[in-house]
PDB file of C-alpha atoms in Angstrom:
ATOM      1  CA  UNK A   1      64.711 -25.162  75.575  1.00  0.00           C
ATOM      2  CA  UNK A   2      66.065 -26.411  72.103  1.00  0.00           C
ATOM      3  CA  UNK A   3      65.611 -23.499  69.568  1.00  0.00           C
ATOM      4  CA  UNK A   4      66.199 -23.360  65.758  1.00  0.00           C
ATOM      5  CA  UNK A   5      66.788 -20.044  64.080  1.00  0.00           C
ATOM      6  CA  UNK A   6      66.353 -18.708  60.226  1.00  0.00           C
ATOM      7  CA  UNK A   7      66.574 -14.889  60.566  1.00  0.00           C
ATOM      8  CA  UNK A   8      67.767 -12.171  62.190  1.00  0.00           C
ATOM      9  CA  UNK A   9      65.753  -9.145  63.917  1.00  0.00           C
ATOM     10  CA  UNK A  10      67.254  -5.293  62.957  1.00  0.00           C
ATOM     11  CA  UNK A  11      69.555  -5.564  65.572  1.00  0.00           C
ATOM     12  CA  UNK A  12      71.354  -8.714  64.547  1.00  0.00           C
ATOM     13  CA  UNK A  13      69.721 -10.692  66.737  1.00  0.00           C
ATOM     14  CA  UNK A  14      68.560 -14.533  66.202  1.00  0.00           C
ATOM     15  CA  UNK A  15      65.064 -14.855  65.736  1.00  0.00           C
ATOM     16  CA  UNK A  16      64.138 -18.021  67.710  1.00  0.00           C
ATOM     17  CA  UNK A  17      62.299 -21.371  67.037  1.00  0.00           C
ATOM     18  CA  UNK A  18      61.360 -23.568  70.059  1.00  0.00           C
ATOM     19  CA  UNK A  19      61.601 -27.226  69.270  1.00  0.00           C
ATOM     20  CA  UNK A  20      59.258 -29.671  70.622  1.00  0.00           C
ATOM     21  CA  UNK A  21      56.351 -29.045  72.736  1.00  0.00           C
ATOM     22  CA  UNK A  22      57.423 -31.954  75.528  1.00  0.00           C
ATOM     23  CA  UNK A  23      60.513 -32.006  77.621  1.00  0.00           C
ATOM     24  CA  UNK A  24      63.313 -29.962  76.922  1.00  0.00           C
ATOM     25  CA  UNK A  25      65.451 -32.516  76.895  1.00  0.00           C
ATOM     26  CA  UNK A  26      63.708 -34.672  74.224  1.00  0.00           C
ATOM     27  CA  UNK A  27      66.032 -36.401  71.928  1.00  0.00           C
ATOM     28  CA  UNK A  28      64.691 -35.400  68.261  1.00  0.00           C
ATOM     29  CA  UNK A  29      63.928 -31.952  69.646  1.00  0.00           C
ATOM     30  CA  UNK A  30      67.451 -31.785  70.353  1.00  0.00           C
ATOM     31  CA  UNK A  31      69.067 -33.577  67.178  1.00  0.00           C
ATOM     32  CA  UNK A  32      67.555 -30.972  65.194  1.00  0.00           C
ATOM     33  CA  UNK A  33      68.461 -27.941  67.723  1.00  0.00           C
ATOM     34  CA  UNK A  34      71.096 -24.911  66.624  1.00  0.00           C
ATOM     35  CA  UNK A  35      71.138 -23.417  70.076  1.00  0.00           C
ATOM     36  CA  UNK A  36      69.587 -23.716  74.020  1.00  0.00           C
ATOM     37  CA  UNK A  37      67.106 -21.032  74.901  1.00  0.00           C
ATOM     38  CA  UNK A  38      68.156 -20.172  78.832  1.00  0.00           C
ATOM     39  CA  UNK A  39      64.356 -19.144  79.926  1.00  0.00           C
ATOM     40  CA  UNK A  40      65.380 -17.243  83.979  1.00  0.00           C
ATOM     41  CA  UNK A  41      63.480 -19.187  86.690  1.00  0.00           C
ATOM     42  CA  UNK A  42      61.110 -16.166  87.405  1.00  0.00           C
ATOM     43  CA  UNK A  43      60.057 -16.077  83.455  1.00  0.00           C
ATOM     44  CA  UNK A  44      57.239 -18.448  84.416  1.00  0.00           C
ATOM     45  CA  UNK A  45      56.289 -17.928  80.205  1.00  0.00           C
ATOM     46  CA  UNK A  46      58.184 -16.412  77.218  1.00  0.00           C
ATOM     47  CA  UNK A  47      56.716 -14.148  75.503  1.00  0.00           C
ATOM     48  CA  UNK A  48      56.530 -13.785  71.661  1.00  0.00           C
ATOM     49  CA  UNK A  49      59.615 -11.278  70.891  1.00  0.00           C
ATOM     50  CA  UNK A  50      60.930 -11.206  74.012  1.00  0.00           C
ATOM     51  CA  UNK A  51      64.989 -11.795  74.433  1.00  0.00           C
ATOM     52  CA  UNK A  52      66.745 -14.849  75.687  1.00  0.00           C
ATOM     53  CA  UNK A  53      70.252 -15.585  76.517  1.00  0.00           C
ATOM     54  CA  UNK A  54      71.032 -18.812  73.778  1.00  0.00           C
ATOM     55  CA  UNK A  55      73.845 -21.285  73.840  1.00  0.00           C
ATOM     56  CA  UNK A  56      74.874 -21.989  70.417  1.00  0.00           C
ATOM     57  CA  UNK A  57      75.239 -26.146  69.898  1.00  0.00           C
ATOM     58  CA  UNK A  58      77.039 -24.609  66.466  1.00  0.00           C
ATOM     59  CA  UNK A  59      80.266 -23.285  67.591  1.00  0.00           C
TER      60      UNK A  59
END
């Protein structure tokens, strides 16, 4: 899922955003993206605070 980030947690860690509430590949969702949440197929629902592998779209 696109994700946006403006903090960190005490660990370093980014703080995430999700983007959009349609498809994860939506095209403005993804324009205004920083990184790719990977959500694991048996996560059938993120929790708030709980930790995600991202792929940067920044480096």
């Amino acid at each position: 899922m696109p994700v946006r980030w403006s903090e960190r947690d005490s660990f370093g860690h980014p703080v995430l955003m999700r983007l959009g509430k349609g498809a994860s590949a939506s095209i403005s969702s993804m324009a205004q993206a920083m990184g790719i949440a990977v959500v694991p197929p048996e996560i059938a629902m993120v929790a708030p605070g709980q930790a995600l592998a991202v792929e940067s779209l920044a480096e």
